[in-house]
Short mmCIF file of N, CA, C and O in Angstrom, two decimals:
data_model
loop_
_atom_site.label_atom_id
_atom_site.label_comp_id
_atom_site.label_asym_id
_atom_site.label_seq_id
_atom_site.Cartn_x
_atom_site.Cartn_y
_atom_site.Cartn_z
N MET Z 13 0.84 -1.18 0.00
CA MET Z 13 0.00 0.00 0.00
C MET Z 13 0.88 1.24 0.00
O MET Z 13 1.85 1.32 0.74
N THR Z 14 0.52 2.18 -0.84
CA THR Z 14 1.21 3.46 -0.78
C THR Z 14 0.66 4.23 0.41
O THR Z 14 -0.31 3.83 1.03
N GLY Z 15 1.29 5.33 0.71
CA GLY Z 15 0.89 6.09 1.88
C GLY Z 15 -0.51 6.67 1.79
O GLY Z 15 -1.03 6.93 0.71
N ILE Z 16 -1.08 6.85 2.94
CA ILE Z 16 -2.40 7.47 3.04
C ILE Z 16 -2.20 8.97 3.19
O ILE Z 16 -1.35 9.43 3.93
N VAL Z 17 -3.01 9.72 2.47
CA VAL Z 17 -3.05 11.17 2.59
C VAL Z 17 -4.42 11.51 3.15
O VAL Z 17 -5.44 10.98 2.70
N ILE Z 18 -4.44 12.38 4.14
CA ILE Z 18 -5.71 12.80 4.72
C ILE Z 18 -5.82 14.32 4.64
O ILE Z 18 -4.89 15.03 5.03
N TRP Z 19 -6.92 14.78 4.05
CA TRP Z 19 -7.22 16.20 4.05
C TRP Z 19 -7.88 16.47 5.39
O TRP Z 19 -8.98 15.98 5.67
N HIS Z 20 -7.20 17.23 6.21
CA HIS Z 20 -7.50 17.32 7.64
C HIS Z 20 -7.76 18.75 8.07
O HIS Z 20 -7.09 19.67 7.62
N ASN Z 21 -8.73 18.89 8.97
CA ASN Z 21 -8.98 20.15 9.65
C ASN Z 21 -8.86 19.86 11.15
O ASN Z 21 -9.73 19.21 11.72
N PRO Z 22 -7.79 20.32 11.79
CA PRO Z 22 -7.58 19.98 13.20
C PRO Z 22 -8.65 20.53 14.14
O PRO Z 22 -8.78 20.07 15.26
N ARG Z 23 -9.45 21.46 13.68
CA ARG Z 23 -10.52 22.02 14.52
C ARG Z 23 -11.78 21.16 14.48
O ARG Z 23 -12.70 21.38 15.25
N CYS Z 24 -11.81 20.17 13.59
CA CYS Z 24 -12.98 19.32 13.42
C CYS Z 24 -12.81 18.02 14.21
O CYS Z 24 -11.84 17.29 14.00
N SER Z 25 -13.76 17.71 15.07
CA SER Z 25 -13.65 16.49 15.89
C SER Z 25 -13.67 15.24 15.04
O SER Z 25 -12.96 14.27 15.34
N LYS Z 26 -14.46 15.20 13.96
CA LYS Z 26 -14.51 14.02 13.09
C LYS Z 26 -13.18 13.82 12.38
O LYS Z 26 -12.71 12.70 12.22
N SER Z 27 -12.57 14.91 11.97
CA SER Z 27 -11.27 14.83 11.30
C SER Z 27 -10.20 14.35 12.28
O SER Z 27 -9.38 13.49 11.94
N ARG Z 28 -10.21 14.88 13.49
CA ARG Z 28 -9.24 14.44 14.50
C ARG Z 28 -9.44 12.96 14.81
O ARG Z 28 -8.47 12.22 14.97
N GLU Z 29 -10.69 12.52 14.91
CA GLU Z 29 -10.98 11.11 15.21
C GLU Z 29 -10.48 10.21 14.08
O GLU Z 29 -9.88 9.16 14.33
N ALA Z 30 -10.71 10.59 12.83
CA ALA Z 30 -10.26 9.79 11.70
C ALA Z 30 -8.73 9.66 11.70
O ALA Z 30 -8.19 8.57 11.50
N LEU Z 31 -8.05 10.75 11.95
CA LEU Z 31 -6.59 10.72 12.01
C LEU Z 31 -6.11 9.81 13.14
O LEU Z 31 -5.21 8.99 12.96
N ARG Z 32 -6.75 9.90 14.30
CA ARG Z 32 -6.38 9.06 15.44
C ARG Z 32 -6.58 7.58 15.10
O ARG Z 32 -5.72 6.75 15.39
N LEU Z 33 -7.70 7.26 14.46
CA LEU Z 33 -7.97 5.86 14.09
C LEU Z 33 -6.89 5.32 13.16
O LEU Z 33 -6.42 4.19 13.33
N LEU Z 34 -6.50 6.11 12.18
CA LEU Z 34 -5.45 5.67 11.26
C LEU Z 34 -4.13 5.46 12.00
O LEU Z 34 -3.45 4.45 11.82
N GLU Z 35 -3.79 6.41 12.84
CA GLU Z 35 -2.51 6.32 13.57
C GLU Z 35 -2.50 5.12 14.52
O GLU Z 35 -1.46 4.49 14.70
N GLU Z 36 -3.65 4.79 15.10
CA GLU Z 36 -3.71 3.64 16.01
C GLU Z 36 -3.44 2.32 15.30
O GLU Z 36 -3.05 1.35 15.93
N THR Z 37 -3.64 2.27 13.98
CA THR Z 37 -3.36 1.05 13.23
C THR Z 37 -1.88 0.94 12.86
O THR Z 37 -1.46 -0.05 12.29
N GLY Z 38 -1.12 1.99 13.16
CA GLY Z 38 0.29 2.02 12.79
C GLY Z 38 0.52 2.77 11.49
O GLY Z 38 1.67 2.95 11.08
N ALA Z 39 -0.55 3.18 10.84
CA ALA Z 39 -0.40 3.97 9.61
C ALA Z 39 0.21 5.32 9.97
O ALA Z 39 0.02 5.82 11.09
N GLU Z 40 0.96 5.86 9.05
CA GLU Z 40 1.55 7.18 9.23
C GLU Z 40 1.09 8.07 8.09
O GLU Z 40 1.84 8.32 7.14
N PRO Z 41 -0.17 8.51 8.17
CA PRO Z 41 -0.71 9.29 7.06
C PRO Z 41 -0.03 10.64 6.89
O PRO Z 41 0.45 11.23 7.86
N THR Z 42 0.04 11.06 5.65
CA THR Z 42 0.48 12.41 5.35
C THR Z 42 -0.71 13.32 5.57
O THR Z 42 -1.77 13.12 4.98
N VAL Z 43 -0.54 14.29 6.44
CA VAL Z 43 -1.63 15.19 6.80
C VAL Z 43 -1.53 16.46 5.96
O VAL Z 43 -0.48 17.11 5.94
N ARG Z 44 -2.61 16.75 5.28
CA ARG Z 44 -2.68 17.99 4.50
C ARG Z 44 -3.78 18.85 5.11
O ARG Z 44 -4.94 18.48 5.09
N ARG Z 45 -3.37 19.95 5.66
CA ARG Z 45 -4.34 20.89 6.21
C ARG Z 45 -4.92 21.67 5.03
O ARG Z 45 -4.39 22.70 4.63
N TYR Z 46 -5.99 21.12 4.50
CA TYR Z 46 -6.52 21.61 3.23
C TYR Z 46 -7.03 23.05 3.31
O TYR Z 46 -7.18 23.70 2.27
N LEU Z 47 -7.30 23.58 4.50
CA LEU Z 47 -7.69 24.98 4.60
C LEU Z 47 -6.48 25.89 4.42
O LEU Z 47 -6.60 27.01 3.94
N ASP Z 48 -5.29 25.39 4.81
CA ASP Z 48 -4.05 26.15 4.66
C ASP Z 48 -3.43 25.95 3.28
O ASP Z 48 -2.79 26.86 2.75
N VAL Z 49 -3.58 24.75 2.75
CA VAL Z 49 -3.04 24.41 1.42
C VAL Z 49 -4.20 23.83 0.61
O VAL Z 49 -4.36 22.61 0.52
N PRO Z 50 -5.04 24.71 0.05
CA PRO Z 50 -6.24 24.23 -0.65
C PRO Z 50 -5.90 23.41 -1.88
O PRO Z 50 -4.93 23.69 -2.59
N PRO Z 51 -6.70 22.36 -2.14
CA PRO Z 51 -6.50 21.59 -3.36
C PRO Z 51 -6.90 22.40 -4.59
O PRO Z 51 -7.79 23.26 -4.52
N THR Z 52 -6.23 22.11 -5.67
CA THR Z 52 -6.56 22.76 -6.94
C THR Z 52 -7.80 22.08 -7.54
O THR Z 52 -8.22 21.00 -7.09
N GLU Z 53 -8.35 22.70 -8.56
CA GLU Z 53 -9.48 22.08 -9.24
C GLU Z 53 -9.07 20.71 -9.79
O GLU Z 53 -9.85 19.75 -9.71
N LYS Z 54 -7.85 20.60 -10.30
CA LYS Z 54 -7.38 19.31 -10.82
C LYS Z 54 -7.34 18.26 -9.70
O LYS Z 54 -7.79 17.13 -9.89
N GLU Z 55 -6.81 18.63 -8.55
CA GLU Z 55 -6.76 17.70 -7.42
C GLU Z 55 -8.17 17.31 -6.96
O GLU Z 55 -8.42 16.16 -6.61
N LEU Z 56 -9.07 18.26 -6.97
CA LEU Z 56 -10.46 17.97 -6.59
C LEU Z 56 -11.09 16.99 -7.57
O LEU Z 56 -11.79 16.06 -7.16
N ARG Z 57 -10.85 17.18 -8.87
CA ARG Z 57 -11.38 16.24 -9.87
C ARG Z 57 -10.81 14.85 -9.68
O ARG Z 57 -11.52 13.85 -9.77
N GLU Z 58 -9.50 14.77 -9.43
CA GLU Z 58 -8.85 13.48 -9.20
C GLU Z 58 -9.43 12.79 -7.97
O GLU Z 58 -9.68 11.58 -7.98
N THR Z 59 -9.66 13.55 -6.92
CA THR Z 59 -10.24 12.99 -5.70
C THR Z 59 -11.66 12.54 -5.95
O THR Z 59 -12.08 11.46 -5.50
N LEU Z 60 -12.40 13.33 -6.68
CA LEU Z 60 -13.78 12.96 -7.04
C LEU Z 60 -13.80 11.66 -7.82
O LEU Z 60 -14.63 10.78 -7.57
N ASP Z 61 -12.85 11.49 -8.74
CA ASP Z 61 -12.76 10.23 -9.49
C ASP Z 61 -12.50 9.05 -8.55
O ASP Z 61 -13.07 7.98 -8.72
N MET Z 62 -11.63 9.26 -7.57
CA MET Z 62 -11.34 8.19 -6.60
C MET Z 62 -12.55 7.88 -5.73
O MET Z 62 -12.77 6.73 -5.36
N LEU Z 63 -13.32 8.90 -5.40
CA LEU Z 63 -14.53 8.70 -4.59
C LEU Z 63 -15.62 7.99 -5.39
O LEU Z 63 -16.45 7.29 -4.82
N GLY Z 64 -15.62 8.24 -6.70
CA GLY Z 64 -16.61 7.59 -7.55
C GLY Z 64 -18.02 8.13 -7.42
O GLY Z 64 -18.99 7.40 -7.58
N GLY Z 65 -18.13 9.39 -7.12
CA GLY Z 65 -19.47 9.97 -6.98
C GLY Z 65 -19.55 11.32 -7.65
O GLY Z 65 -18.77 11.65 -8.54
N CYS Z 66 -20.49 12.10 -7.19
CA CYS Z 66 -20.69 13.46 -7.69
C CYS Z 66 -20.03 14.45 -6.73
O CYS Z 66 -19.85 14.15 -5.55
N ALA Z 67 -19.72 15.62 -7.24
CA ALA Z 67 -19.03 16.63 -6.43
C ALA Z 67 -19.83 16.99 -5.18
O ALA Z 67 -19.24 17.25 -4.13
N ILE Z 68 -21.13 16.97 -5.26
CA ILE Z 68 -21.95 17.33 -4.09
C ILE Z 68 -21.66 16.40 -2.91
O ILE Z 68 -21.77 16.81 -1.75
N GLY Z 69 -21.23 15.18 -3.19
CA GLY Z 69 -20.94 14.23 -2.14
C GLY Z 69 -19.70 14.55 -1.33
O GLY Z 69 -19.49 13.96 -0.27
N MET Z 70 -18.88 15.47 -1.81
CA MET Z 70 -17.69 15.85 -1.06
C MET Z 70 -17.78 17.30 -0.56
O MET Z 70 -16.79 17.92 -0.24
N MET Z 71 -19.03 17.79 -0.47
CA MET Z 71 -19.24 19.18 -0.05
C MET Z 71 -20.00 19.27 1.26
O MET Z 71 -20.85 18.45 1.56
N ARG Z 72 -19.71 20.34 1.97
CA ARG Z 72 -20.43 20.67 3.20
C ARG Z 72 -21.60 21.59 2.81
O ARG Z 72 -21.46 22.81 2.85
N THR Z 73 -22.70 20.98 2.45
CA THR Z 73 -23.85 21.75 1.97
C THR Z 73 -24.52 22.55 3.08
O THR Z 73 -25.28 23.47 2.79
N GLY Z 74 -24.26 22.21 4.32
CA GLY Z 74 -24.86 22.93 5.43
C GLY Z 74 -24.13 24.22 5.80
O GLY Z 74 -24.61 25.00 6.62
N GLU Z 75 -22.97 24.43 5.20
CA GLU Z 75 -22.22 25.67 5.45
C GLU Z 75 -23.02 26.86 4.92
O GLU Z 75 -23.56 26.80 3.81
N ASP Z 76 -23.06 27.94 5.68
CA ASP Z 76 -23.74 29.16 5.22
C ASP Z 76 -23.20 29.61 3.87
O ASP Z 76 -23.95 30.08 3.01
N LEU Z 77 -21.90 29.43 3.68
CA LEU Z 77 -21.26 29.85 2.44
C LEU Z 77 -21.87 29.15 1.23
O LEU Z 77 -21.96 29.73 0.14
N PHE Z 78 -22.31 27.92 1.39
CA PHE Z 78 -22.92 27.17 0.29
C PHE Z 78 -24.12 27.93 -0.27
O PHE Z 78 -24.22 28.15 -1.47
N SER Z 79 -25.00 28.39 0.60
CA SER Z 79 -26.18 29.13 0.13
C SER Z 79 -25.82 30.56 -0.25
O SER Z 79 -26.39 31.12 -1.18
N GLU Z 80 -24.84 31.15 0.46
CA GLU Z 80 -24.42 32.51 0.13
C GLU Z 80 -23.89 32.60 -1.29
O GLU Z 80 -24.03 33.64 -1.95
N LEU Z 81 -23.28 31.51 -1.76
CA LEU Z 81 -22.74 31.48 -3.13
C LEU Z 81 -23.80 31.04 -4.15
O LEU Z 81 -23.49 30.84 -5.31
N ASP Z 82 -25.04 30.88 -3.68
CA ASP Z 82 -26.16 30.44 -4.53
C ASP Z 82 -25.90 29.08 -5.17
O ASP Z 82 -26.34 28.81 -6.29
N LEU Z 83 -25.20 28.22 -4.43
CA LEU Z 83 -24.97 26.86 -4.92
C LEU Z 83 -26.20 26.01 -4.59
O LEU Z 83 -26.91 26.29 -3.63
N THR Z 84 -26.42 24.99 -5.41
CA THR Z 84 -27.53 24.08 -5.17
C THR Z 84 -27.00 22.65 -5.31
O THR Z 84 -25.96 22.41 -5.92
N LYS Z 85 -27.75 21.73 -4.74
CA LYS Z 85 -27.33 20.32 -4.78
C LYS Z 85 -27.37 19.74 -6.19
O LYS Z 85 -26.76 18.72 -6.44
N ASP Z 86 -28.06 20.39 -7.09
CA ASP Z 86 -28.10 19.89 -8.47
C ASP Z 86 -27.24 20.72 -9.42
O ASP Z 86 -27.33 20.57 -10.64
N ALA Z 87 -26.37 21.56 -8.87
CA ALA Z 87 -25.45 22.33 -9.71
C ALA Z 87 -24.47 21.37 -10.40
O ALA Z 87 -24.15 20.31 -9.86
N PRO Z 88 -24.01 21.73 -11.59
CA PRO Z 88 -23.03 20.88 -12.29
C PRO Z 88 -21.75 20.70 -11.47
O PRO Z 88 -21.33 21.60 -10.73
N ASP Z 89 -21.13 19.54 -11.61
CA ASP Z 89 -19.90 19.25 -10.89
C ASP Z 89 -18.85 20.34 -11.09
O ASP Z 89 -18.16 20.72 -10.14
N GLU Z 90 -18.69 20.84 -12.29
CA GLU Z 90 -17.65 21.85 -12.55
C GLU Z 90 -17.88 23.11 -11.73
O GLU Z 90 -16.92 23.73 -11.26
N VAL Z 91 -19.13 23.50 -11.53
CA VAL Z 91 -19.44 24.68 -10.72
C VAL Z 91 -19.07 24.39 -9.26
O VAL Z 91 -18.47 25.23 -8.58
N LEU Z 92 -19.42 23.21 -8.78
CA LEU Z 92 -19.14 22.86 -7.40
C LEU Z 92 -17.64 22.70 -7.15
O LEU Z 92 -17.12 23.11 -6.11
N ILE Z 93 -16.93 22.12 -8.11
CA ILE Z 93 -15.48 21.97 -7.98
C ILE Z 93 -14.81 23.33 -7.93
O ILE Z 93 -13.92 23.56 -7.10
N ALA Z 94 -15.23 24.24 -8.78
CA ALA Z 94 -14.67 25.60 -8.77
C ALA Z 94 -14.94 26.27 -7.43
O ALA Z 94 -14.06 26.96 -6.89
N ALA Z 95 -16.12 26.07 -6.88
CA ALA Z 95 -16.46 26.67 -5.59
C ALA Z 95 -15.58 26.10 -4.48
O ALA Z 95 -15.10 26.84 -3.61
N MET Z 96 -15.36 24.77 -4.49
CA MET Z 96 -14.50 24.16 -3.47
C MET Z 96 -13.06 24.64 -3.58
O MET Z 96 -12.38 24.85 -2.57
N ALA Z 97 -12.57 24.81 -4.82
CA ALA Z 97 -11.20 25.28 -5.01
C ALA Z 97 -11.05 26.71 -4.49
O ALA Z 97 -10.04 27.05 -3.87
N ALA Z 98 -12.06 27.53 -4.71
CA ALA Z 98 -12.02 28.93 -4.27
C ALA Z 98 -12.31 29.07 -2.78
O ALA Z 98 -11.83 30.01 -2.14
N HIS Z 99 -13.10 28.15 -2.24
CA HIS Z 99 -13.54 28.22 -0.84
C HIS Z 99 -13.40 26.84 -0.20
O HIS Z 99 -14.38 26.10 -0.07
N PRO Z 100 -12.18 26.45 0.20
CA PRO Z 100 -11.96 25.09 0.67
C PRO Z 100 -12.76 24.69 1.90
O PRO Z 100 -12.93 23.51 2.17
N ARG Z 101 -13.32 25.65 2.62
CA ARG Z 101 -14.12 25.24 3.78
C ARG Z 101 -15.41 24.55 3.36
O ARG Z 101 -16.09 23.93 4.17
N LEU Z 102 -15.72 24.59 2.06
CA LEU Z 102 -16.87 23.86 1.53
C LEU Z 102 -16.58 22.37 1.36
O LEU Z 102 -17.50 21.59 1.13
N ILE Z 103 -15.32 21.97 1.47
CA ILE Z 103 -14.95 20.57 1.28
C ILE Z 103 -15.29 19.79 2.54
O ILE Z 103 -14.92 20.19 3.65
N GLU Z 104 -15.99 18.67 2.37
CA GLU Z 104 -16.31 17.80 3.51
C GLU Z 104 -15.01 17.29 4.10
O GLU Z 104 -14.02 17.11 3.40
N ARG Z 105 -15.03 17.04 5.38
CA ARG Z 105 -13.83 16.59 6.06
C ARG Z 105 -14.15 15.43 6.97
O ARG Z 105 -15.27 15.36 7.47
N PRO Z 106 -13.16 14.61 7.14
CA PRO Z 106 -11.91 14.51 6.38
C PRO Z 106 -12.13 13.69 5.11
O PRO Z 106 -13.11 12.96 5.00
N ILE Z 107 -11.21 13.82 4.19
CA ILE Z 107 -11.14 12.93 3.03
C ILE Z 107 -9.78 12.26 3.09
O ILE Z 107 -8.76 12.94 3.25
N ALA Z 108 -9.78 10.94 3.01
CA ALA Z 108 -8.53 10.19 3.04
C ALA Z 108 -8.38 9.43 1.72
O ALA Z 108 -9.36 8.97 1.15
N MET Z 109 -7.13 9.32 1.25
CA MET Z 109 -6.84 8.70 -0.04
C MET Z 109 -5.63 7.78 0.06
O MET Z 109 -4.69 8.08 0.79
N ALA Z 110 -5.69 6.70 -0.70
CA ALA Z 110 -4.55 5.78 -0.82
C ALA Z 110 -4.81 4.84 -1.98
O ALA Z 110 -5.94 4.40 -2.20
N ASP Z 111 -3.77 4.54 -2.73
CA ASP Z 111 -3.84 3.54 -3.81
C ASP Z 111 -4.99 3.77 -4.78
O ASP Z 111 -5.67 2.82 -5.17
N GLY Z 112 -5.21 5.02 -5.15
CA GLY Z 112 -6.25 5.30 -6.14
C GLY Z 112 -7.67 5.24 -5.60
O GLY Z 112 -8.62 5.28 -6.37
N ARG Z 113 -7.81 5.12 -4.30
CA ARG Z 113 -9.14 5.11 -3.68
C ARG Z 113 -9.23 6.27 -2.68
O ARG Z 113 -8.22 6.69 -2.13
N ALA Z 114 -10.44 6.71 -2.45
CA ALA Z 114 -10.66 7.77 -1.47
C ALA Z 114 -11.97 7.51 -0.74
O ALA Z 114 -12.88 6.86 -1.28
N VAL Z 115 -12.04 7.99 0.49
CA VAL Z 115 -13.27 7.93 1.27
C VAL Z 115 -13.45 9.24 2.02
O VAL Z 115 -12.48 9.89 2.41
N VAL Z 116 -14.71 9.61 2.19
CA VAL Z 116 -15.04 10.72 3.07
C VAL Z 116 -15.22 10.10 4.45
O VAL Z 116 -15.98 9.15 4.61
N GLY Z 117 -14.53 10.61 5.42
CA GLY Z 117 -14.54 10.05 6.76
C GLY Z 117 -15.75 10.43 7.58
O GLY Z 117 -15.64 11.00 8.66
N ARG Z 118 -16.91 10.13 7.07
CA ARG Z 118 -18.18 10.35 7.77
C ARG Z 118 -18.95 9.05 7.72
O ARG Z 118 -19.48 8.70 6.68
N PRO Z 119 -18.98 8.28 8.78
CA PRO Z 119 -18.32 8.50 10.06
C PRO Z 119 -16.81 8.29 9.95
O PRO Z 119 -16.33 7.71 8.97
N PRO Z 120 -16.06 8.73 10.95
CA PRO Z 120 -14.59 8.65 10.89
C PRO Z 120 -14.06 7.25 10.60
O PRO Z 120 -13.02 7.11 9.95
N GLU Z 121 -14.75 6.22 11.06
CA GLU Z 121 -14.30 4.84 10.85
C GLU Z 121 -14.17 4.47 9.37
O GLU Z 121 -13.47 3.53 9.03
N ARG Z 122 -14.82 5.21 8.51
CA ARG Z 122 -14.74 4.92 7.07
C ARG Z 122 -13.31 4.99 6.55
O ARG Z 122 -12.97 4.29 5.59
N VAL Z 123 -12.46 5.79 7.18
CA VAL Z 123 -11.08 5.89 6.69
C VAL Z 123 -10.34 4.56 6.79
O VAL Z 123 -9.40 4.31 6.04
N LEU Z 124 -10.79 3.70 7.69
CA LEU Z 124 -10.15 2.39 7.84
C LEU Z 124 -10.37 1.49 6.63
O LEU Z 124 -9.63 0.53 6.44
N GLU Z 125 -11.37 1.82 5.80
CA GLU Z 125 -11.61 1.05 4.58
C GLU Z 125 -10.38 1.08 3.67
O GLU Z 125 -10.16 0.15 2.89
N LEU Z 126 -9.58 2.12 3.76
CA LEU Z 126 -8.39 2.23 2.92
C LEU Z 126 -7.32 1.22 3.31
O LEU Z 126 -6.40 0.96 2.54
N LEU Z 127 -7.44 0.63 4.48
CA LEU Z 127 -6.46 -0.36 4.94
C LEU Z 127 -6.85 -1.77 4.51
O LEU Z 127 -6.05 -2.69 4.66
N GLU Z 128 -8.06 -1.94 3.97
CA GLU Z 128 -8.54 -3.24 3.54
C GLU Z 128 -8.09 -3.51 2.11
O GLU Z 128 -7.90 -2.60 1.34
N ASP Z 129 -7.92 -4.79 1.77
CA ASP Z 129 -7.55 -5.15 0.39
C ASP Z 129 -8.77 -5.12 -0.50
O ASP Z 129 -9.84 -5.39 -0.21
#
């Protein structure tokens, strides 16, 4: 297995829990504080491909910013990806990736799926 990368927000309890769970298995994930180092649109598209879903599935739709930007759950992926790149706090957290796969850590235990074959 290649290394696990986790898009992490240390202020989020779910993100902290996911990181703790990974570390307890002996994994040494690379932590990316995505609010400090936002992913590019290209990185967001690549992550979306690994998740295998729609962009809305990796967004925090309950954030006030989501409605302030007039975003909707049926907006095209490209619009949502551009919004996440410009406003990374719209990205659901945490997202963990390894070996061409990604999971949204909701609940945090989902990140352990990356350790399975």
